[in-house]
PDB file of C-alpha atoms and ligand atoms in Angstrom:
ATOM      1  CA  MET Q   1     103.169 194.153 232.268  1.00 68.00           C
ATOM      2  CA  SER Q   2     106.818 193.709 233.185  1.00 78.00           C
ATOM      3  CA  ASN Q   3     108.327 193.333 236.660  1.00 93.00           C
ATOM      4  CA  ILE Q   4     105.335 191.633 238.253  1.00 97.00           C
ATOM      5  CA  PRO Q   5     105.913 191.127 242.002  1.00 98.00           C
ATOM      6  CA  GLN Q   6     106.033 187.497 243.027  1.00 98.00           C
ATOM      7  CA  HIS Q   7     104.280 188.153 246.332  1.00 98.00           C
ATOM      8  CA  VAL Q   8     101.758 190.950 246.937  1.00 98.00           C
ATOM      9  CA  SER Q   9     100.432 191.387 250.454  1.00 99.00           C
ATOM     10  CA  ILE Q  10      97.563 193.623 251.527  1.00 99.00           C
ATOM     11  CA  ILE Q  11      96.476 195.221 254.792  1.00 98.00           C
ATOM     12  CA  MET Q  12      92.793 195.580 253.938  1.00 98.00           C
ATOM     13  CA  ASP Q  13      91.732 198.652 255.894  1.00 98.00           C
ATOM     14  CA  GLY Q  14      88.791 201.048 255.900  1.00 98.00           C
ATOM     15  CA  ASN Q  15      85.773 198.734 255.787  1.00 98.00           C
ATOM     16  CA  GLY Q  16      84.242 200.315 258.885  1.00 98.00           C
ATOM     17  CA  ARG Q  17      84.657 203.862 257.568  1.00 98.00           C
ATOM     18  CA  TRP Q  18      83.234 202.835 254.190  1.00 98.00           C
ATOM     19  CA  ALA Q  19      80.102 201.511 255.896  1.00 98.00           C
ATOM     20  CA  LYS Q  20      79.802 204.477 258.263  1.00 98.00           C
ATOM     21  CA  ALA Q  21      79.922 206.916 255.350  1.00 98.00           C
ATOM     22  CA  ARG Q  22      76.827 205.140 254.025  1.00 98.00           C
ATOM     23  CA  GLY Q  23      75.033 205.086 257.386  1.00 98.00           C
ATOM     24  CA  LYS Q  24      75.396 201.291 257.630  1.00 98.00           C
ATOM     25  CA  GLU Q  25      76.754 198.821 260.196  1.00 96.00           C
ATOM     26  CA  ARG Q  26      80.486 198.045 260.052  1.00 96.00           C
ATOM     27  CA  ILE Q  27      79.848 194.463 258.954  1.00 95.00           C
ATOM     28  CA  PHE Q  28      78.307 195.790 255.748  1.00 97.00           C
ATOM     29  CA  GLY Q  29      81.739 197.223 254.907  1.00 98.00           C
ATOM     30  CA  HIS Q  30      83.387 193.857 255.562  1.00 97.00           C
ATOM     31  CA  PHE Q  31      80.928 192.142 253.202  1.00 97.00           C
ATOM     32  CA  GLU Q  32      81.726 194.676 250.499  1.00 98.00           C
ATOM     33  CA  GLY Q  33      85.412 194.140 251.323  1.00 98.00           C
ATOM     34  CA  ALA Q  34      85.018 190.458 250.463  1.00 98.00           C
ATOM     35  CA  GLU Q  35      84.084 191.590 246.929  1.00 98.00           C
ATOM     36  CA  SER Q  36      87.414 193.442 246.763  1.00 98.00           C
ATOM     37  CA  VAL Q  37      89.137 190.210 247.812  1.00 98.00           C
ATOM     38  CA  ARG Q  38      87.482 188.467 244.855  1.00 98.00           C
ATOM     39  CA  ALA Q  39      88.486 191.251 242.452  1.00 98.00           C
ATOM     40  CA  CYS Q  40      92.123 191.424 243.593  1.00 98.00           C
ATOM     41  CA  LEU Q  41      92.482 187.640 243.549  1.00 98.00           C
ATOM     42  CA  GLU Q  42      91.158 187.596 239.992  1.00 98.00           C
ATOM     43  CA  ALA Q  43      93.642 190.304 238.967  1.00 98.00           C
ATOM     44  CA  ALA Q  44      96.496 188.458 240.719  1.00 98.00           C
ATOM     45  CA  VAL Q  45      95.649 185.253 238.840  1.00 98.00           C
ATOM     46  CA  GLU Q  46      95.367 187.085 235.513  1.00 98.00           C
ATOM     47  CA  ASP Q  47      98.619 188.991 236.001  1.00 98.00           C
ATOM     48  CA  GLY Q  48     100.654 186.002 237.193  1.00 98.00           C
ATOM     49  CA  VAL Q  49     101.216 187.098 240.810  1.00 98.00           C
ATOM     50  CA  LYS Q  50     102.304 183.848 242.475  1.00 98.00           C
ATOM     51  CA  TYR Q  51     101.338 184.783 246.048  1.00 99.00           C
ATOM     52  CA  LEU Q  52      98.556 187.082 247.211  1.00 99.00           C
ATOM     53  CA  SER Q  53      98.383 187.407 250.973  1.00 99.00           C
ATOM     54  CA  LEU Q  54      95.782 189.233 253.023  1.00 98.00           C
ATOM     55  CA  TYR Q  55      95.742 190.453 256.609  1.00 98.00           C
ATOM     56  CA  ALA Q  56      92.152 189.454 257.327  1.00 98.00           C
ATOM     57  CA  PHE Q  57      92.167 189.269 261.133  1.00 97.00           C
ATOM     58  CA  SER Q  58      94.895 190.266 263.566  1.00 97.00           C
ATOM     59  CA  GLU Q  59      95.515 188.936 267.057  1.00 96.00           C
ATOM     60  CA  GLU Q  60      94.437 192.389 268.228  1.00 96.00           C
ATOM     61  CA  ASN Q  61      91.118 192.117 266.323  1.00 97.00           C
ATOM     62  CA  TRP Q  62      89.872 189.627 268.964  1.00 98.00           C
ATOM     63  CA  GLY Q  63      89.304 192.752 271.066  1.00 98.00           C
ATOM     64  CA  ARG Q  64      86.529 194.006 268.756  1.00 96.00           C
ATOM     65  CA  PRO Q  65      82.859 193.631 269.778  1.00 96.00           C
ATOM     66  CA  GLU Q  66      81.752 189.981 269.761  1.00 97.00           C
ATOM     67  CA  ALA Q  67      79.140 190.611 267.088  1.00 95.00           C
ATOM     68  CA  GLU Q  68      81.761 191.989 264.701  1.00 96.00           C
ATOM     69  CA  VAL Q  69      84.184 189.110 265.376  1.00 97.00           C
ATOM     70  CA  ASN Q  70      81.401 186.573 264.774  1.00 97.00           C
ATOM     71  CA  GLY Q  71      80.311 188.453 261.660  1.00 97.00           C
ATOM     72  CA  LEU Q  72      83.840 188.330 260.242  1.00 97.00           C
ATOM     73  CA  MET Q  73      84.120 184.588 260.935  1.00 98.00           C
ATOM     74  CA  GLU Q  74      80.739 183.969 259.284  1.00 97.00           C
ATOM     75  CA  LEU Q  75      81.859 186.039 256.314  1.00 98.00           C
ATOM     76  CA  LEU Q  76      85.000 183.943 255.975  1.00 98.00           C
ATOM     77  CA  ILE Q  77      82.927 180.742 256.063  1.00 98.00           C
ATOM     78  CA  LYS Q  78      80.564 182.100 253.410  1.00 97.00           C
ATOM     79  CA  TYR Q  79      83.484 183.221 251.239  1.00 98.00           C
ATOM     80  CA  LEU Q  80      85.242 179.843 251.417  1.00 98.00           C
ATOM     81  CA  ARG Q  81      82.057 177.930 250.591  1.00 98.00           C
ATOM     82  CA  GLN Q  82      81.376 180.194 247.620  1.00 97.00           C
ATOM     83  CA  GLU Q  83      84.939 180.331 246.321  1.00 98.00           C
ATOM     84  CA  LEU Q  84      86.076 176.711 246.464  1.00 98.00           C
ATOM     85  CA  ALA Q  85      84.835 175.883 242.942  1.00 98.00           C
ATOM     86  CA  ASN Q  86      86.512 179.017 241.578  1.00 98.00           C
ATOM     87  CA  MET Q  87      89.759 178.126 243.377  1.00 98.00           C
ATOM     88  CA  MET Q  88      89.735 174.703 241.762  1.00 98.00           C
ATOM     89  CA  SER Q  89      88.990 175.970 238.249  1.00 98.00           C
ATOM     90  CA  ASN Q  90      91.697 178.652 238.528  1.00 98.00           C
ATOM     91  CA  ARG Q  91      94.241 176.312 240.194  1.00 98.00           C
ATOM     92  CA  ILE Q  92      94.391 178.562 243.295  1.00 98.00           C
ATOM     93  CA  ARG Q  93      96.009 177.103 246.408  1.00 98.00           C
ATOM     94  CA  PHE Q  94      94.494 178.334 249.672  1.00 98.00           C
ATOM     95  CA  VAL Q  95      96.512 178.656 252.864  1.00 98.00           C
ATOM     96  CA  VAL Q  96      95.653 180.120 256.290  1.00 98.00           C
ATOM     97  CA  LEU Q  97      98.476 181.230 258.579  1.00 98.00           C
ATOM     98  CA  GLY Q  98      98.232 182.473 262.140  1.00 98.00           C
ATOM     99  CA  HIS Q  99      97.395 181.416 265.656  1.00 97.00           C
ATOM    100  CA  ARG Q 100      94.901 178.765 264.511  1.00 97.00           C
ATOM    101  CA  GLU Q 101      94.231 177.465 268.048  1.00 97.00           C
ATOM    102  CA  ARG Q 102      92.208 180.598 268.754  1.00 97.00           C
ATOM    103  CA  LEU Q 103      89.770 179.951 265.880  1.00 98.00           C
ATOM    104  CA  SER Q 104      86.583 177.939 266.417  1.00 98.00           C
ATOM    105  CA  GLU Q 105      86.347 174.260 265.478  1.00 98.00           C
ATOM    106  CA  LYS Q 106      83.851 175.135 262.771  1.00 97.00           C
ATOM    107  CA  VAL Q 107      86.142 177.699 261.145  1.00 98.00           C
ATOM    108  CA  ASN Q 108      89.222 175.465 261.503  1.00 98.00           C
ATOM    109  CA  GLY Q 109      87.369 172.480 260.045  1.00 98.00           C
ATOM    110  CA  LEU Q 110      86.363 174.361 256.906  1.00 98.00           C
ATOM    111  CA  ILE Q 111      89.837 175.908 256.537  1.00 98.00           C
ATOM    112  CA  ASP Q 112      91.440 172.439 256.745  1.00 98.00           C
ATOM    113  CA  GLU Q 113      89.016 171.133 254.148  1.00 98.00           C
ATOM    114  CA  VAL Q 114      89.684 173.946 251.667  1.00 98.00           C
ATOM    115  CA  MET Q 115      93.451 173.795 252.265  1.00 98.00           C
ATOM    116  CA  ALA Q 116      93.500 170.036 251.661  1.00 98.00           C
ATOM    117  CA  THR Q 117      91.306 170.253 248.546  1.00 98.00           C
ATOM    118  CA  THR Q 118      93.439 172.990 246.959  1.00 98.00           C
ATOM    119  CA  ALA Q 119      96.838 171.752 248.244  1.00 98.00           C
ATOM    120  CA  SER Q 120      98.143 170.505 244.913  1.00 98.00           C
ATOM    121  CA  ASN Q 121      96.914 173.454 242.822  1.00 98.00           C
ATOM    122  CA  ASP Q 122      99.884 175.053 241.075  1.00 98.00           C
ATOM    123  CA  GLY Q 123      98.574 178.539 240.257  1.00 98.00           C
ATOM    124  CA  THR Q 124      98.412 181.552 242.564  1.00 98.00           C
ATOM    125  CA  THR Q 125      98.597 180.855 246.300  1.00 98.00           C
ATOM    126  CA  LEU Q 126      96.082 182.842 248.342  1.00 98.00           C
ATOM    127  CA  VAL Q 127      97.378 183.250 251.884  1.00 99.00           C
ATOM    128  CA  VAL Q 128      94.918 184.531 254.476  1.00 98.00           C
ATOM    129  CA  PHE Q 129      96.423 185.649 257.777  1.00 98.00           C
ATOM    130  CA  LEU Q 130      93.984 184.945 260.585  1.00 98.00           C
ATOM    131  CA  SER Q 131      94.620 185.604 264.249  1.00 98.00           C
ATOM    132  CA  TYR Q 132      98.085 186.663 263.152  1.00 98.00           C
ATOM    133  CA  SER Q 133     100.558 189.173 264.466  1.00 98.00           C
ATOM    134  CA  GLY Q 134     104.194 189.709 263.541  1.00 98.00           C
ATOM    135  CA  LYS Q 135     105.497 189.690 267.117  1.00 98.00           C
ATOM    136  CA  TRP Q 136     103.563 186.487 267.856  1.00 98.00           C
ATOM    137  CA  ASP Q 137     105.094 184.882 264.742  1.00 98.00           C
ATOM    138  CA  ILE Q 138     108.664 185.825 265.687  1.00 98.00           C
ATOM    139  CA  LEU Q 139     108.149 184.567 269.227  1.00 98.00           C
ATOM    140  CA  GLN Q 140     106.618 181.236 268.161  1.00 98.00           C
ATOM    141  CA  ALA Q 141     109.534 180.832 265.710  1.00 98.00           C
ATOM    142  CA  MET Q 142     112.045 181.358 268.511  1.00 98.00           C
ATOM    143  CA  LYS Q 143     110.258 178.869 270.755  1.00 98.00           C
ATOM    144  CA  LYS Q 144     110.130 176.292 267.950  1.00 98.00           C
ATOM    145  CA  ALA Q 145     113.819 176.814 267.197  1.00 98.00           C
ATOM    146  CA  ALA Q 146     114.680 176.430 270.890  1.00 98.00           C
ATOM    147  CA  ARG Q 147     112.762 173.130 271.000  1.00 98.00           C
ATOM    148  CA  GLU Q 148     114.255 171.697 267.820  1.00 98.00           C
ATOM    149  CA  LEU Q 149     117.864 172.863 267.995  1.00 98.00           C
ATOM    150  CA  SER Q 150     120.681 172.086 270.382  1.00 98.00           C
ATOM    151  CA  PRO Q 151     121.882 175.054 272.486  1.00 98.00           C
ATOM    152  CA  GLU Q 152     124.965 175.257 270.210  1.00 98.00           C
ATOM    153  CA  GLN Q 153     122.845 175.295 267.049  1.00 98.00           C
ATOM    154  CA  PHE Q 154     120.541 177.880 268.605  1.00 98.00           C
ATOM    155  CA  GLN Q 155     123.465 180.180 269.423  1.00 98.00           C
ATOM    156  CA  ALA Q 156     124.793 179.790 265.866  1.00 98.00           C
ATOM    157  CA  LEU Q 157     121.504 180.932 264.244  1.00 98.00           C
ATOM    158  CA  GLU Q 158     121.873 183.530 261.473  1.00 98.00           C
ATOM    159  CA  PRO Q 159     118.949 185.827 260.599  1.00 96.00           C
ATOM    160  CA  HIS Q 160     117.948 183.814 257.501  1.00 96.00           C
ATOM    161  CA  ASP Q 161     117.927 180.611 259.572  1.00 97.00           C
ATOM    162  CA  LEU Q 162     114.860 181.844 261.430  1.00 97.00           C
ATOM    163  CA  ASP Q 163     112.780 181.905 258.215  1.00 98.00           C
ATOM    164  CA  ARG Q 164     111.971 178.221 258.357  1.00 98.00           C
ATOM    165  CA  PHE Q 165     110.530 178.513 261.865  1.00 98.00           C
ATOM    166  CA  LEU Q 166     108.143 181.335 260.991  1.00 98.00           C
ATOM    167  CA  VAL Q 167     104.591 180.393 259.948  1.00 98.00           C
ATOM    168  CA  THR Q 168     105.465 181.741 256.482  1.00 98.00           C
ATOM    169  CA  ALA Q 169     108.194 179.087 255.957  1.00 98.00           C
ATOM    170  CA  GLY Q 170     108.428 178.248 252.266  1.00 98.00           C
ATOM    171  CA  ILE Q 171     106.625 181.415 251.149  1.00 98.00           C
ATOM    172  CA  PRO Q 172     108.811 184.176 249.674  1.00 98.00           C
ATOM    173  CA  ASP Q 173     108.858 187.485 251.554  1.00 98.00           C
ATOM    174  CA  PRO Q 174     106.383 190.021 250.164  1.00 98.00           C
ATOM    175  CA  ASP Q 175     107.758 192.169 247.343  1.00 98.00           C
ATOM    176  CA  LEU Q 176     104.932 194.665 247.655  1.00 98.00           C
ATOM    177  CA  LEU Q 177     102.797 195.522 250.686  1.00 98.00           C
ATOM    178  CA  ILE Q 178      99.668 197.546 250.057  1.00 98.00           C
ATOM    179  CA  ARG Q 179      97.749 199.307 252.834  1.00 98.00           C
ATOM    180  CA  THR Q 180      94.453 200.960 252.030  1.00 98.00           C
ATOM    181  CA  SER Q 181      92.489 203.739 253.756  1.00 98.00           C
ATOM    182  CA  GLY Q 182      95.242 206.289 254.328  1.00 98.00           C
ATOM    183  CA  GLU Q 183      96.764 204.723 257.450  1.00 98.00           C
ATOM    184  CA  LEU Q 184     100.573 204.788 257.370  1.00 98.00           C
ATOM    185  CA  ARG Q 185     101.667 201.969 259.644  1.00 98.00           C
ATOM    186  CA  ILE Q 186     102.411 198.232 259.666  1.00 98.00           C
ATOM    187  CA  SER Q 187     100.160 197.336 262.636  1.00 98.00           C
ATOM    188  CA  ASN Q 188     102.113 194.291 263.815  1.00 98.00           C
ATOM    189  CA  TYR Q 189     101.817 192.540 260.448  1.00 98.00           C
ATOM    190  CA  LEU Q 190     104.736 190.790 258.684  1.00 98.00           C
ATOM    191  CA  LEU Q 191     107.451 192.461 260.770  1.00 98.00           C
ATOM    192  CA  TRP Q 192     110.293 190.050 260.000  1.00 98.00           C
ATOM    193  CA  GLN Q 193     109.246 189.242 256.447  1.00 98.00           C
ATOM    194  CA  SER Q 194     108.834 192.859 255.288  1.00 98.00           C
ATOM    195  CA  ALA Q 195     112.456 193.890 255.934  1.00 97.00           C
ATOM    196  CA  TYR Q 196     112.963 194.771 252.240  1.00 96.00           C
ATOM    197  CA  THR Q 197     109.365 194.987 251.054  1.00 98.00           C
ATOM    198  CA  GLU Q 198     108.184 197.942 248.970  1.00 98.00           C
ATOM    199  CA  PHE Q 199     105.295 199.771 250.658  1.00 98.00           C
ATOM    200  CA  TYR Q 200     102.333 201.250 248.816  1.00 98.00           C
ATOM    201  CA  PHE Q 201      99.842 203.392 250.690  1.00 98.00           C
ATOM    202  CA  THR Q 202      96.589 204.638 249.227  1.00 98.00           C
ATOM    203  CA  ASP Q 203      93.685 206.663 250.618  1.00 98.00           C
ATOM    204  CA  THR Q 204      91.208 204.373 248.853  1.00 98.00           C
ATOM    205  CA  LEU Q 205      89.101 202.420 251.358  1.00 98.00           C
ATOM    206  CA  TRP Q 206      89.291 198.635 251.004  1.00 98.00           C
ATOM    207  CA  PRO Q 207      85.730 198.130 249.637  1.00 98.00           C
ATOM    208  CA  ASP Q 208      86.623 200.553 246.812  1.00 98.00           C
ATOM    209  CA  PHE Q 209      89.942 198.834 246.049  1.00 99.00           C
ATOM    210  CA  ARG Q 210      89.234 196.735 242.978  1.00 98.00           C
ATOM    211  CA  LYS Q 211      91.093 195.573 239.853  1.00 98.00           C
ATOM    212  CA  PRO Q 212      92.087 199.035 238.516  1.00 98.00           C
ATOM    213  CA  GLN Q 213      93.437 200.073 241.935  1.00 98.00           C
ATOM    214  CA  PHE Q 214      95.306 196.758 242.322  1.00 98.00           C
ATOM    215  CA  ARG Q 215      96.868 197.238 238.898  1.00 98.00           C
ATOM    216  CA  GLU Q 216      97.852 200.827 239.712  1.00 98.00           C
ATOM    217  CA  ALA Q 217      99.767 199.472 242.719  1.00 98.00           C
ATOM    218  CA  LEU Q 218     101.515 196.912 240.475  1.00 98.00           C
ATOM    219  CA  ALA Q 219     102.407 199.690 238.031  1.00 97.00           C
ATOM    220  CA  GLU Q 220     103.882 201.780 240.858  1.00 97.00           C
ATOM    221  CA  TYR Q 221     105.874 198.753 242.040  1.00 97.00           C
ATOM    222  CA  ALA Q 222     107.263 198.279 238.508  1.00 96.00           C
ATOM    223  CA  ARG Q 223     108.670 201.833 238.705  1.00 95.00           C
ATOM    224  CA  ARG Q 224     110.506 201.216 242.000  1.00 95.00           C
ATOM    225  CA  ASP Q 225     114.240 200.585 242.147  1.00 88.00           C
ATOM    226  CA  ARG Q 226     115.026 197.882 244.721  1.00 85.00           C
ATOM    227  CA  ARG Q 227     118.601 197.997 245.991  1.00 88.00           C
ATOM    228  CA  TYR Q 228     118.437 195.920 249.208  1.00 89.00           C
ATOM    229  CA  GLY Q 229     120.814 198.315 250.957  1.00 89.00           C
ATOM    230  CA  LYS Q 230     123.401 198.089 248.197  1.00 89.00           C
ATOM    231  CA  VAL Q 231     124.408 200.475 245.413  1.00 87.00           C
ATOM    232  CA  LYS Q 232     123.626 199.757 241.798  1.00 77.00           C
TER     233      LYS Q 232
HETATM  234  C1  LIG S 301      89.854 196.499 258.396  1.00 80.69           C
HETATM  235  O1  LIG S 301      88.846 197.464 258.292  1.00 80.69           O
HETATM  236  C2  LIG S 301      89.369 195.212 257.959  1.00 80.69           C
HETATM  237  C3  LIG S 301      89.295 194.103 258.728  1.00 80.69           C
HETATM  238  C4  LIG S 301      89.700 194.054 260.142  1.00 80.69           C
HETATM  239  C5  LIG S 301      88.751 192.859 258.197  1.00 80.69           C
HETATM  240  C6  LIG S 301      89.126 192.509 256.795  1.00 80.69           C
HETATM  241  C7  LIG S 301      88.270 191.405 256.376  1.00 80.69           C
HETATM  242  C8  LIG S 301      87.636 191.301 255.204  1.00 80.69           C
HETATM  243  C9  LIG S 301      87.772 192.232 254.075  1.00 80.69           C
HETATM  244  C10 LIG S 301      86.715 190.163 255.080  1.00 80.69           C
HETATM  245  C11 LIG S 301      86.909 189.315 253.935  1.00 80.69           C
HETATM  246  C12 LIG S 301      88.133 188.523 253.988  1.00 80.69           C
HETATM  247  C13 LIG S 301      88.236 187.376 253.344  1.00 80.69           C
HETATM  248  C14 LIG S 301      89.540 186.685 253.255  1.00 80.69           C
HETATM  249  C15 LIG S 301      87.086 186.785 252.657  1.00 80.69           C
HETATM  250  P1  LIG S 301      88.373 198.197 259.612  1.00 80.69           P
HETATM  251  O2  LIG S 301      87.191 197.475 260.117  1.00 80.69           O
HETATM  252  O3  LIG S 301      89.507 198.326 260.556  1.00 80.69           O
HETATM  253  O4  LIG S 301      87.964 199.592 259.020  1.00 80.69           O
HETATM  254  P2  LIG S 301      88.029 201.000 259.777  1.00 80.69           P
HETATM  255  O5  LIG S 301      89.464 201.285 260.045  1.00 80.69           O
HETATM  256  O6  LIG S 301      87.432 201.923 258.763  1.00 80.69           O
HETATM  257  O7  LIG S 301      87.216 200.871 261.018  1.00 80.69           O
END
């Protein structure tokens, strides 16, 4: 396939509705959603997508019932334990970005371990956004810049200068942002980084979004004409 996006990002939505439609608890939908993560990561590796990033847990998601929050954290732990060998054999680098201080010691410990083990892998980078929100990221970037720069340097900041203070420093902005489940909004995700991102919305619920659906999104991206506000 030609014109493969370098960075594909996904707002994985619709797990709860998928489970409800089957008369099951919401967490059942999240577990099935983890299978979609596996499938899309496999497709990204096969197709040469350099960065696959996933909005797995927003700052706002802390407001969900405790049982669901705990279930999601347990699911992440299970996924990381199961996937580490696969990440190593497929040269996948694993990175978590977000407000890590809010995560438990247990979750942070495992994340650090998997990040360190996969740090020098040179294949696809899997970025999982946890306890992340776009406004939080912009604000922490501004605070960091204010700490590190002189008042003169701070006043002289250009938009692209802020990139290195964001948690995504060093990661290219997403070329393609997919949101599943028919919702048409960005929900405080990569607000700064998605300034020129192509959006792809689908009614498919996340647990049903597998390799064919991922590849359909890549095919749609290949048909887009990106002009970055200029004329061609
Ligand atoms: C949105 O569906 C989904 C989430 C808030 C969680 C996404 C997490 C996973 C798929 C777990 C696996 C992740 C990894 C990285 C292993 P929703 O619950 O908002 O669905 P609804 O809108 O139908 O209620």
